[in-house]
Short mmCIF file of C-alpha atoms in Angstrom, two decimals:
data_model
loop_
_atom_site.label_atom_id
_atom_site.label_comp_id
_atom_site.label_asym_id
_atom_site.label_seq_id
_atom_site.Cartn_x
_atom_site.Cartn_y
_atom_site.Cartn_z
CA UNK R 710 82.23 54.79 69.69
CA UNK R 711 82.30 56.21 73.27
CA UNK R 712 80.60 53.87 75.69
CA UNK R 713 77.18 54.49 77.46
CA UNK R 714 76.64 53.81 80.90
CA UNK R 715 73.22 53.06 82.15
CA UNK R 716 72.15 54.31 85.72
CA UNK R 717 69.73 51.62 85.90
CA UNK R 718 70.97 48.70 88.05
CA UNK R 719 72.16 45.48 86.57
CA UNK R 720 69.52 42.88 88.08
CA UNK R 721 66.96 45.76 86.89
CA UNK R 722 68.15 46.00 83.20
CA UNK R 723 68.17 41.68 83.07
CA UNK R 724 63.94 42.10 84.22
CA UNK R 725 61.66 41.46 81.10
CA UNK R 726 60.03 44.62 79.19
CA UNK R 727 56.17 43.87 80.91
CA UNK R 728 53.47 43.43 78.66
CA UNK R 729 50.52 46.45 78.30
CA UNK R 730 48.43 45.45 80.81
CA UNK R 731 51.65 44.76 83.50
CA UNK R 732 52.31 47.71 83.85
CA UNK R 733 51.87 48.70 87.97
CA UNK R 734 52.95 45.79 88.16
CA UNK R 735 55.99 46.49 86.61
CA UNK R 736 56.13 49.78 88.98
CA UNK R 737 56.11 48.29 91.82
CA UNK R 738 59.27 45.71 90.90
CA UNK R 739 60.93 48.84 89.65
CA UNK R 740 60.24 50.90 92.82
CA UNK R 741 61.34 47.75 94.91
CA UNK R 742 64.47 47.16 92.54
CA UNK R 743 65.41 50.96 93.86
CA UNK R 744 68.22 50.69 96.53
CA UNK R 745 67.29 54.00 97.95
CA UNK R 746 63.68 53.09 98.50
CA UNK R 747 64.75 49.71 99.90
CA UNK R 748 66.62 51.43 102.66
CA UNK R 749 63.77 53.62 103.55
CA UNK R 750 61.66 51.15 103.43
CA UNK R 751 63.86 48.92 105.40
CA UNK R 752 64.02 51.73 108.23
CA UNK R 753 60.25 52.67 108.77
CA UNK R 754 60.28 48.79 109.06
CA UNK R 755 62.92 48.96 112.20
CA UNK R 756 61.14 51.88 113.62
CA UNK R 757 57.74 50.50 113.39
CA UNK R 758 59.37 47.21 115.14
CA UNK R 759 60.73 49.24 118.17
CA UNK R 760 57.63 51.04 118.87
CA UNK R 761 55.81 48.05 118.79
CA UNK R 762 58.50 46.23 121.05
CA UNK R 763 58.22 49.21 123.76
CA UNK R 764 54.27 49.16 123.82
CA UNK R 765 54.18 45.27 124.53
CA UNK R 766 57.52 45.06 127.25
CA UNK R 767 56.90 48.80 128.66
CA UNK R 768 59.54 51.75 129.45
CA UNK R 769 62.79 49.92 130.01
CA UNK R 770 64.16 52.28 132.62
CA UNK R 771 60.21 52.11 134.35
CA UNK R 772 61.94 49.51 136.73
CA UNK R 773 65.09 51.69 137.73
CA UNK R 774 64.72 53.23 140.90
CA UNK R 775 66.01 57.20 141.41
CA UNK R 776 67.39 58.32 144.29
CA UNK R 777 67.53 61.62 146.14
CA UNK R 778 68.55 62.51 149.64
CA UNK R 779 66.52 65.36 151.17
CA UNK R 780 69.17 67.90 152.34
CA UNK R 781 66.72 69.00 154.88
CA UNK R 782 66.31 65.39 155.93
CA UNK R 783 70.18 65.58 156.50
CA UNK R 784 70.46 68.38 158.69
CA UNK R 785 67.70 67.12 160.82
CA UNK R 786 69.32 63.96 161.67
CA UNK R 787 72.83 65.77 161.60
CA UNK R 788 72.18 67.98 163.83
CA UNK R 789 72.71 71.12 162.03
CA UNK R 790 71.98 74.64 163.15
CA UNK R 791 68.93 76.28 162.17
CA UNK R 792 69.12 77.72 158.44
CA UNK R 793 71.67 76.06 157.53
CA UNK R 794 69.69 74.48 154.39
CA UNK R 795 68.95 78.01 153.44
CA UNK R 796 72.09 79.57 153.39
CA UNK R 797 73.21 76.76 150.59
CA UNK R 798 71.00 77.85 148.13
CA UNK R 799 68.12 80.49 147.72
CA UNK R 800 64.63 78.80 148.66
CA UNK R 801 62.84 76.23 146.16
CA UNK R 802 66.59 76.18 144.36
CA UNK R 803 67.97 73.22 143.13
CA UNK R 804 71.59 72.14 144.59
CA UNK R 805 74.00 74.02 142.39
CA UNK R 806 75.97 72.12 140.08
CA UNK R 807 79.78 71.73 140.16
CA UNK R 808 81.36 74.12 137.58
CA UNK R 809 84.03 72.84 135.33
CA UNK R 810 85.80 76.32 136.21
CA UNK R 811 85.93 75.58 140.02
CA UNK R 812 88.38 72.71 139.12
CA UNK R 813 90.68 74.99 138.52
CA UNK R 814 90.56 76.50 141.78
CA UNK R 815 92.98 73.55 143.20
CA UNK R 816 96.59 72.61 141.64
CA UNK R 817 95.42 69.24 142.69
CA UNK R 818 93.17 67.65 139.70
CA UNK R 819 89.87 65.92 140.62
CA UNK R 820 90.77 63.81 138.00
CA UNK R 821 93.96 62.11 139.82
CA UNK R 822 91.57 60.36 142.22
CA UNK R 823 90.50 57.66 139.53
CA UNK R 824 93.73 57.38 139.49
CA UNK R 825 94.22 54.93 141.91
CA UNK R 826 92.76 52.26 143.67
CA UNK R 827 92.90 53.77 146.96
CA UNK R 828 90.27 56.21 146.01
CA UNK R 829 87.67 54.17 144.69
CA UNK R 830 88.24 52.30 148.28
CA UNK R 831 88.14 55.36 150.09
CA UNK R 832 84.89 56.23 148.46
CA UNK R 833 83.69 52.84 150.34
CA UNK R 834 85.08 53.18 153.60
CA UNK R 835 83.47 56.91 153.89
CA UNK R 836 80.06 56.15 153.32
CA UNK R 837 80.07 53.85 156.09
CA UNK R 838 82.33 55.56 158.58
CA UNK R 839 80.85 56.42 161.73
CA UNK R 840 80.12 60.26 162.70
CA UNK R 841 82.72 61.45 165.54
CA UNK R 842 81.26 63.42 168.45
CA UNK R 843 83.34 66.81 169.96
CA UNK R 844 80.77 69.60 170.57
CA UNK R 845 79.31 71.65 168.21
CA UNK R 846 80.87 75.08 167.72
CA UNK R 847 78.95 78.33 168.64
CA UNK R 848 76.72 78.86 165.14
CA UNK R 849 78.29 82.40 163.89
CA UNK R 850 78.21 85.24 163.66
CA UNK R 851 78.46 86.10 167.35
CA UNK R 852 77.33 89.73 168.98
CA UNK R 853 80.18 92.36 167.83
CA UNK R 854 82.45 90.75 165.37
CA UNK R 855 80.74 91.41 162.31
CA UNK R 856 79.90 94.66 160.56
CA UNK R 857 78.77 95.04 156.73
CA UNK R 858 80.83 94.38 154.11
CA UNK R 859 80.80 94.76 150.01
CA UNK R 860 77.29 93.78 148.88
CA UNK R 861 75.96 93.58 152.28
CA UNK R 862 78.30 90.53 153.47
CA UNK R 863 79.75 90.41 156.92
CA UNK R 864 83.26 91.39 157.42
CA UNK R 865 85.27 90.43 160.51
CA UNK R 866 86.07 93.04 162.83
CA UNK R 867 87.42 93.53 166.52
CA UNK R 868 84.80 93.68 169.48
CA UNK R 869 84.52 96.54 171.56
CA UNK R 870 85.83 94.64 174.65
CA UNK R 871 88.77 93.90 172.85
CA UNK R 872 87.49 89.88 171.72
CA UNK R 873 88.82 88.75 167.52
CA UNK R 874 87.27 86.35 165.81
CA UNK R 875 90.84 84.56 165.78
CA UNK R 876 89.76 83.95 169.31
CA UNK R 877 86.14 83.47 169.45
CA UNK R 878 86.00 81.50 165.97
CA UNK R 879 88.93 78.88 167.51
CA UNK R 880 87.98 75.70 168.73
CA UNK R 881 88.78 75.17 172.18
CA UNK R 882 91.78 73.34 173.23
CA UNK R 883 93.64 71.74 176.52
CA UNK R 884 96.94 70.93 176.08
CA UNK R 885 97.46 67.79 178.18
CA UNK R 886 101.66 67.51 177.74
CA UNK R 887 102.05 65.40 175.24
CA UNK R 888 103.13 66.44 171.56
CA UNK R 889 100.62 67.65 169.72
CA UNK R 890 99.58 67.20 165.84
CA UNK R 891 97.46 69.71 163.52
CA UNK R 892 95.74 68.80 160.77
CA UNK R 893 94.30 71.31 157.75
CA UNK R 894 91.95 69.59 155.20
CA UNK R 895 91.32 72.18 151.88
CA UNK R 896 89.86 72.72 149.13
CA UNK R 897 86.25 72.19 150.64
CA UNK R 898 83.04 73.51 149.34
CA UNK R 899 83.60 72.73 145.76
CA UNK R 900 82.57 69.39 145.99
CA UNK R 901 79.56 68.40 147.74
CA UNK R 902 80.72 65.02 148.67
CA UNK R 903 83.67 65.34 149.79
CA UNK R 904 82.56 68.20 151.49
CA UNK R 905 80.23 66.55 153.38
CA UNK R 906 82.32 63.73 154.20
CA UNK R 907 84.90 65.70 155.48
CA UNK R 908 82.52 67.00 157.79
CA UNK R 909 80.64 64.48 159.35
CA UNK R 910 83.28 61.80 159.22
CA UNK R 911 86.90 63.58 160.46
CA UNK R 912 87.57 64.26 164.14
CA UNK R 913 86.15 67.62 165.39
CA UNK R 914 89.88 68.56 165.63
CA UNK R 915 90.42 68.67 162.31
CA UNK R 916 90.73 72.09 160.81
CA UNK R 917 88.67 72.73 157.66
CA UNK R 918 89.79 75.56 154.99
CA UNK R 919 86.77 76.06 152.58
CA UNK R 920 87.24 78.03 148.84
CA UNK R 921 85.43 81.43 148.67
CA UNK R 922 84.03 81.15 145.64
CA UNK R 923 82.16 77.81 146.72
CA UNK R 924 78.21 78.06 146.54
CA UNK R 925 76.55 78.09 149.61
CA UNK R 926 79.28 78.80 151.96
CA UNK R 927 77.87 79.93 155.27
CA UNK R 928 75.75 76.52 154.57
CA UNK R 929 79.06 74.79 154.88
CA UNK R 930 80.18 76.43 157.05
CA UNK R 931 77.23 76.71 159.55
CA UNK R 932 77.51 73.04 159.11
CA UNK R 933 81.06 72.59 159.72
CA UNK R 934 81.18 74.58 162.74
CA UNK R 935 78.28 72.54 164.23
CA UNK R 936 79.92 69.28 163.70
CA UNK R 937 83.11 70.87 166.01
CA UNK R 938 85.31 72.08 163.27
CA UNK R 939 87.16 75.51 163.42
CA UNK R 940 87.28 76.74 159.88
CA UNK R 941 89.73 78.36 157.51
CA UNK R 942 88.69 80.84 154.58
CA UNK R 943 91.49 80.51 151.66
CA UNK R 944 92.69 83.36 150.31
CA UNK R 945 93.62 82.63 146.26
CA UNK R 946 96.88 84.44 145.77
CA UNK R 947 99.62 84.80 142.64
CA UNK R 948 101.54 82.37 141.76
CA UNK R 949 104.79 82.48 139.86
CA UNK R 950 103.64 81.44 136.67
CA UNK R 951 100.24 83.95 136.55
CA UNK R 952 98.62 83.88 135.14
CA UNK R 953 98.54 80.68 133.00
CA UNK R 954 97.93 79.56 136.58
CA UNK R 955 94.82 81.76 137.35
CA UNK R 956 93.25 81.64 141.12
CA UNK R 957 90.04 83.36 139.84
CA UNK R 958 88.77 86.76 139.93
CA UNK R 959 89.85 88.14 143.17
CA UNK R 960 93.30 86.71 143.11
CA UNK R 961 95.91 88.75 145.27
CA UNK R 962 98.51 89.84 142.88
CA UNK R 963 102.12 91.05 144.45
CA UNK R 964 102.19 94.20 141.91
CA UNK R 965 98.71 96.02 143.38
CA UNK R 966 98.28 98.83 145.13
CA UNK R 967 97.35 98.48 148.56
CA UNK R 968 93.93 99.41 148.09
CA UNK R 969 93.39 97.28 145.79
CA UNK R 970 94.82 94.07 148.02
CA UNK R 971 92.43 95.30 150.65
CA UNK R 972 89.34 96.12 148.31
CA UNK R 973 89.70 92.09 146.82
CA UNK R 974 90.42 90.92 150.29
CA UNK R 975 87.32 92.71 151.88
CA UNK R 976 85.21 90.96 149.20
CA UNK R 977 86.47 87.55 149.94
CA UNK R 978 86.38 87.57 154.15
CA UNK R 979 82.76 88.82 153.43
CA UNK R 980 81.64 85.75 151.59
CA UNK R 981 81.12 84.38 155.20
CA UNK R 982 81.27 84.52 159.03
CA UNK R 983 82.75 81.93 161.31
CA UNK R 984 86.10 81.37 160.18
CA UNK R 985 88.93 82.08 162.90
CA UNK R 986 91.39 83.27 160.11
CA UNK R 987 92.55 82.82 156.35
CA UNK R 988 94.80 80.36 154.85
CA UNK R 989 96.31 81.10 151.04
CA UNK R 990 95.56 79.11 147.64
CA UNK R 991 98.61 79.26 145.46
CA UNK R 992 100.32 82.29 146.21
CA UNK R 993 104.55 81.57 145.50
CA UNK R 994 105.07 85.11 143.82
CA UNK R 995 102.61 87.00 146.41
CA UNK R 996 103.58 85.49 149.45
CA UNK R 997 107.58 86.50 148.35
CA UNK R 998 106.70 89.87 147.99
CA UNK R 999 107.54 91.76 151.06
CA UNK R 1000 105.16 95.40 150.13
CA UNK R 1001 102.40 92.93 149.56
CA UNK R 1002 102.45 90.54 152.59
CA UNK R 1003 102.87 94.00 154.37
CA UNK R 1004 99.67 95.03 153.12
CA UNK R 1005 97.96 91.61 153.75
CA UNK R 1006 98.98 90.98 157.09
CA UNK R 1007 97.95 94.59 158.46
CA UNK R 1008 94.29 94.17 156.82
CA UNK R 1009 94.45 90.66 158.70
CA UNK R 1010 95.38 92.38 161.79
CA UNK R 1011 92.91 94.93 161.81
CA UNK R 1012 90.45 92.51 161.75
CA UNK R 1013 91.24 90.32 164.07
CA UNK R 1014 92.43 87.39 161.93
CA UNK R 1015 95.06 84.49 162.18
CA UNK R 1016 97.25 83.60 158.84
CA UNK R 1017 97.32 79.83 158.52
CA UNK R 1018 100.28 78.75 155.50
CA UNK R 1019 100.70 76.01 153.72
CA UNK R 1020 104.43 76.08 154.41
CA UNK R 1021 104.86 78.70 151.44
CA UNK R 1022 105.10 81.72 153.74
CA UNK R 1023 107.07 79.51 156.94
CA UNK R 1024 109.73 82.73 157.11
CA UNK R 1025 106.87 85.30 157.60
CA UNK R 1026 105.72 86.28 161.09
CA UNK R 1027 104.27 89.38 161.79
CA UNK R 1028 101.86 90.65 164.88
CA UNK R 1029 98.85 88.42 164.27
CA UNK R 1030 98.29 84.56 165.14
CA UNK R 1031 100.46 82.74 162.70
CA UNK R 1032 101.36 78.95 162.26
CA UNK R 1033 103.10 77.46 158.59
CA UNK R 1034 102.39 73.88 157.73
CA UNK R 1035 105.45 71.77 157.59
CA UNK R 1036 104.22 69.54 155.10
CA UNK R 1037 101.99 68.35 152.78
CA UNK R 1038 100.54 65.26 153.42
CA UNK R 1039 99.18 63.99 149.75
CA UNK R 1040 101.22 65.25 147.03
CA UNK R 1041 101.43 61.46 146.56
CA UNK R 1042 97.87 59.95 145.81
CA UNK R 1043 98.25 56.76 147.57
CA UNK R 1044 96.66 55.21 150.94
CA UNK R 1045 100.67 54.10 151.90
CA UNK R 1046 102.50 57.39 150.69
CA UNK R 1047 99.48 59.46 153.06
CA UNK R 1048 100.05 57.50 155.79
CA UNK R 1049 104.00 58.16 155.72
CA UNK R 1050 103.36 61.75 155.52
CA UNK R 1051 100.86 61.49 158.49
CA UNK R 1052 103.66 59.43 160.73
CA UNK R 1053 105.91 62.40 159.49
CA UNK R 1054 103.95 64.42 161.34
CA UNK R 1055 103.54 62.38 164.36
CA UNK R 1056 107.70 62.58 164.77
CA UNK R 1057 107.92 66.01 163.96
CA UNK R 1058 105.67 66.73 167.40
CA UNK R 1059 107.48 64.21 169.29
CA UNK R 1060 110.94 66.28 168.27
CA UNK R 1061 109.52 69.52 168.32
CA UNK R 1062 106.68 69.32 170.68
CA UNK R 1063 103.86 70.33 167.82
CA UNK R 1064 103.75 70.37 164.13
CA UNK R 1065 101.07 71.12 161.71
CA UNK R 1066 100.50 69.64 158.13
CA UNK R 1067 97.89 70.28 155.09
CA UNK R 1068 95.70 67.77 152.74
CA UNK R 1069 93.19 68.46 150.14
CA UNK R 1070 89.74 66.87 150.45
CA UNK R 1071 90.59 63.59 148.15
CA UNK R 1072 88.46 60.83 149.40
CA UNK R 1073 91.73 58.89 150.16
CA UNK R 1074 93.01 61.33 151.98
CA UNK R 1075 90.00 61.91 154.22
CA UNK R 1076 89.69 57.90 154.87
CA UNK R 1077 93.65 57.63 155.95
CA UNK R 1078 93.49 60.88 158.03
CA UNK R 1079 89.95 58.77 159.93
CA UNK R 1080 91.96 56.08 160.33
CA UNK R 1081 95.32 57.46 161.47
CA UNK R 1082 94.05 60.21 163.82
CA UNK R 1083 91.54 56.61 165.32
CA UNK R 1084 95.15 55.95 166.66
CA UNK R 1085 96.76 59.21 167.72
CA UNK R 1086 95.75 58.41 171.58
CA UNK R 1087 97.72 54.99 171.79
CA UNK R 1088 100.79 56.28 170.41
CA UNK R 1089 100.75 59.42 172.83
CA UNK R 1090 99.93 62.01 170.47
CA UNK R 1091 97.31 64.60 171.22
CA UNK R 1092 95.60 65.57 167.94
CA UNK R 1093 95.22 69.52 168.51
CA UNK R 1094 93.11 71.99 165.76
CA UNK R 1095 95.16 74.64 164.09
CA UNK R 1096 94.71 77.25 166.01
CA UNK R 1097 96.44 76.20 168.91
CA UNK R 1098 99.61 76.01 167.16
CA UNK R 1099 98.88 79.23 165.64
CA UNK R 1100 101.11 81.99 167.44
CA UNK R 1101 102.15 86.03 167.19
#
């Protein structure tokens, strides 16, 4: 005889069969027997708990303050030129949000800064480092150097009397005889922190290179420019292994016709005005290409531009301002290996007379370039921008 199995539960089937008269009674155990109604039951019960519980204590985040910082409030007090608030964003926008794509504009992951302890100090010692004072830069464009460009953008071009913007876009600078050092901080304009903190916190003599596809550049720039910086435009070019490694859209590539080099390059230099020449992202297999640097640096000359290198292209010169970086000062994440780099630097001049090296803007490596160029005087180096090691 096969066996039958009963659905109903065991502490239901031991119940008692309920008389006649019983039998809602007898419903109601039944229904409350149910496991599945139990649950329900058991969550309207929860629910009906919480809602009470918030009525009686109130909103829990009602106490929790929210911040926000009025850009406009910012350039008032920073002194910024006039529309420069506008320029970062269209009128009654909202601050643009940082896309996960524009990470992938640097070979130097965001991420890596939580890697170490240095940058969540770094983060600290910015917010309360003092501004530095140098003179605020001419706001651009200036009379002449500018003509239209793709989409109505200014592109750079040669004044009539003869002036470049390589010239007019350079910060001053008086040699006094001793050696001097050059600093390039990169990768700005992606990040609106360490953008800003780059700014208003680094000596005026720091050069800044800002990204192209960065929202709101002539804000940045504007801004830049009226805190004493000169500034760089980078210039995303192929690398060896494109394009798994992919600058973006207007990447240079070695294999393009020239008209093509000059059509993506026109689009980039007319993202902006103010810069006193370009600087490259990436660029290994581009800058080894001899057709294609010839193509580059007679569109740079034509306009009146300086080349600034990361080191990449130090065996190029050509007939326009030119200066290669002689090293990198924070392939190594950490406040100690930065500061060896930056003392690198400091003996290069003193043998050479002048050297010039590049950073990206990592909170730790804006705090340690503060603190080291604080020094620069004491140990008889003259901190010089990048221009005025920049030569034809």
């Amino acid at each position: 005889m096969a066996a039958v199995f009963s659905r109903k539960p065991a502490y239901a089937a031991a119940a008692p069969e309920p008389a006649d008269g019983g039998d809602l009674r007898a419903r109601l155990l039944a229904a409350a027997a149910n496991p599945y109604i139990g649950a329900s039951a058991a969550a309207f019960l929860f629910l009906l708990s919480l809602a009470v519980l918030v009525l009686v204590t109130g909103d829990p985040k009602a106490g929790s303050p929210t911040i926000r910082l009025s850009l406009s409030e910012i350039g008032a007090t920073k002194g910024a030129p006039d529309g420069w608030r506008e320029a970062l964003a269209p009128e009654g926008a909202e601050e643009a949000p940082l896309l996960p794509g524009q990470m992938d504009l640097s070979d130097h992951p965001f991420a890596r800064q939580a890697a170490t302890d240095d940058a969540a100090e770094a983060f600290t010692d910015l917010a309360a480092a003092p501004v530095p004072t140098g003179g605020a830069l001419v706001q651009a464009p200036l009379p002449g150097l500018s003509a239209p460009g793709p989409g109505g953008g200014p592109l750079p071009v040669i004044a009539p009397d003869g002036r470049t913007v390589a010239e007019a876009y350079a910060r001053p600078f008086t040699p006094d005889g001793r050696p001097r050092v050059a600093l390039v901080i990169g990768g700005l304009g992606l990040n609106a922190q360490t953008t800003r903190a780059a700014i208003e916190t680094l000596p005026p003599e720091i050069t800044l290179s800002f990204a192209p596809y960065a929202e709101g550049l002539q804000g940045w720039i504007d801004l830049a420019r009226s805190h004493g910086h000169e500034v760089l435009l980078e210039t995303p070019m192929e690398p060896n292994d494109y394009p798994a490694n992919d600058p973006g859209p207007y990447t240079l590539i070695a294999a393009n016709r020239p008209d093509e080099t000059v059509r993506k390059l026109e689009w980039l230099m007319s993202r902006a005005t103010g810069y006193f020449g370009l600087t490259n992202y990436l660029g290994s297999k581009f800058l080894d290409s001899d057709p294609a640097m010839a193509t580059f640096t007679t569109a740079l000359k034509a306009r009146g531009l300086a080349f600034v290198d990361d080191g990449a292209a130090a065996r190029r010169g050509g007939p326009i301002p030119r200066a290669s970086a002689e090293r990198g000062i924070d392939d190594d994440l950490s406040a100690e290996a930065i500061e060896g780099q930056l003392r690198a630097l400091e003996s290069g001049a003193s043998a050479r007379g002048q050297s010039l090296g590049v950073g990206f803007a990592y909170p730790v490596t804006i705090s340690q370039v503060r603190n080291w160029a604080g020094g620069l005087n004491a140990r008889g180096v003259q901190l010089a921008p990048a221009s005025a090691i920049a030569k034809r």
